[in-house]
CSV table of C-alpha atoms in Angstrom, one decimal:
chain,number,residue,atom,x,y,z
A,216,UNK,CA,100.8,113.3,86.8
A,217,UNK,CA,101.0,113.4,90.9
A,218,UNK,CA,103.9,113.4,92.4
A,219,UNK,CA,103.1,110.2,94.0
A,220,UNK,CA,103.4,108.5,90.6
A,221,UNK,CA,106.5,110.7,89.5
A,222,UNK,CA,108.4,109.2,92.5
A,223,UNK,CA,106.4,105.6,92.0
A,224,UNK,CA,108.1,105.7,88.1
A,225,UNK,CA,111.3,107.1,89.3
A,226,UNK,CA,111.6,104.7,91.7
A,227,UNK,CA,110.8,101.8,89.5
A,228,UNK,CA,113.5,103.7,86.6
A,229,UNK,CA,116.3,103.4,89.7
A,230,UNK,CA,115.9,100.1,90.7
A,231,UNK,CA,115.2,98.2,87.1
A,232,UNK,CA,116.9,95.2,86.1
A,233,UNK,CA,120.1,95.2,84.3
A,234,UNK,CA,118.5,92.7,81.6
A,235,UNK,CA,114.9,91.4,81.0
A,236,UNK,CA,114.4,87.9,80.0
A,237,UNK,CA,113.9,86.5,76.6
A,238,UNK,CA,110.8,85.7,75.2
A,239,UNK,CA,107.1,86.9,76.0
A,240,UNK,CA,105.1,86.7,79.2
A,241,UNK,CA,102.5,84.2,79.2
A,242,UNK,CA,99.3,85.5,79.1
A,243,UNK,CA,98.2,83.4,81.8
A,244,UNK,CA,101.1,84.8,84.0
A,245,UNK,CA,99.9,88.0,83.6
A,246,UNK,CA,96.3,87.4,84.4
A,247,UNK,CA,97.1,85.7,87.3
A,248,UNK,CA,99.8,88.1,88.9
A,249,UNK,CA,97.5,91.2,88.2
A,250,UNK,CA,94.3,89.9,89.3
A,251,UNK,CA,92.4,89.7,86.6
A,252,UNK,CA,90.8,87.0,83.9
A,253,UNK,CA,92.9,86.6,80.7
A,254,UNK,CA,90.4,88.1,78.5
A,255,UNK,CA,90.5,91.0,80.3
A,256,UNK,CA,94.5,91.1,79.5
A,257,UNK,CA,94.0,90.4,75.5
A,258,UNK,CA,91.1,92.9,75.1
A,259,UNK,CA,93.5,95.2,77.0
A,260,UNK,CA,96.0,94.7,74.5
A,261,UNK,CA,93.5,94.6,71.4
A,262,UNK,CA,92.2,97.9,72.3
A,263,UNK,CA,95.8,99.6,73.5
A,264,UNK,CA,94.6,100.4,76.7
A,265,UNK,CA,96.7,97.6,78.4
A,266,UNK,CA,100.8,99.0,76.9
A,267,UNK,CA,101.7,95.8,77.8
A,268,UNK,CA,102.5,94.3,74.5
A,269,UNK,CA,101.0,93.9,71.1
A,270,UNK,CA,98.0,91.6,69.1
A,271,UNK,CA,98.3,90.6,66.0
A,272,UNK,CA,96.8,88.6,63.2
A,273,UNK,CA,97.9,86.8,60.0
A,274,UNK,CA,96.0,87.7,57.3
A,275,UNK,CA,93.2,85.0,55.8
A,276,UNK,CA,93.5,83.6,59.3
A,277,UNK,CA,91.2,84.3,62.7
A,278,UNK,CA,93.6,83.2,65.4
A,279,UNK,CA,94.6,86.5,67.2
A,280,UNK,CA,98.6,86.2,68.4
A,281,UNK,CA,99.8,88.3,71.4
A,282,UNK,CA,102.9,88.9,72.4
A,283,UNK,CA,103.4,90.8,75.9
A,284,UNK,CA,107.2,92.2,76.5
A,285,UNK,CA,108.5,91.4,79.6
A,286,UNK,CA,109.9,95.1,79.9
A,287,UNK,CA,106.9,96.8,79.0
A,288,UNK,CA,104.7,94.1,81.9
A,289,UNK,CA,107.7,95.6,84.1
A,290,UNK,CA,107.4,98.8,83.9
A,291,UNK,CA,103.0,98.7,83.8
A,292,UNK,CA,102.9,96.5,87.1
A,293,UNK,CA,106.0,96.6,88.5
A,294,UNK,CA,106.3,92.4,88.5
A,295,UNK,CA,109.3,91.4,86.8
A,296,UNK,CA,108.9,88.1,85.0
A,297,UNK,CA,111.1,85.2,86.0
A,298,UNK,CA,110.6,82.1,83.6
A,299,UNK,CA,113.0,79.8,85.7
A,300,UNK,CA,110.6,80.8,89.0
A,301,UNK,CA,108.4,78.2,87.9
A,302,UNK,CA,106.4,80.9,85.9
């Protein structure tokens, strides 16, 4: 790791938020805050290249759940997630 990111991740470690919010982040949130489509954010996930939270599926069913922590979205992008901001 550089020392730009040591000092990027202590940084973000010394200014963190007391308490995270409850629930998940919306997928759509995410997508739209980093950029990107929200495929691009569940194949992410699927695949474990994205540690933003975790896909799962019932077994006997084909409808893929995700779940992204708002913690974990925190500390990959640096955004915090703030349902009552009209997210």
């Amino acid at each position: 790791m550089s020392r730009r990111q040591d000092l990027r991740i202590l940084a973000a470690y010394t200014n963190a938020p007391e308490q995270f919010p409850e629930g998940n982040v919306p997928i759509a949130y995410a997508a739209e805050k980093m950029g990107k489509d929200a495929c691009f954010i569940r194949a992410g996930i699927e695949a474990g290249w994205l540690p933003i939270g975790y896909a799962f599926r019932k077994s006997g069913k084909s409808r893929t759940n995700y779940y992204i922590s708002p913690k974990l979205f925190w500390e990959v992008t640096g955004i915090l997630y703030q349902p009552e901001k009209g997210a």
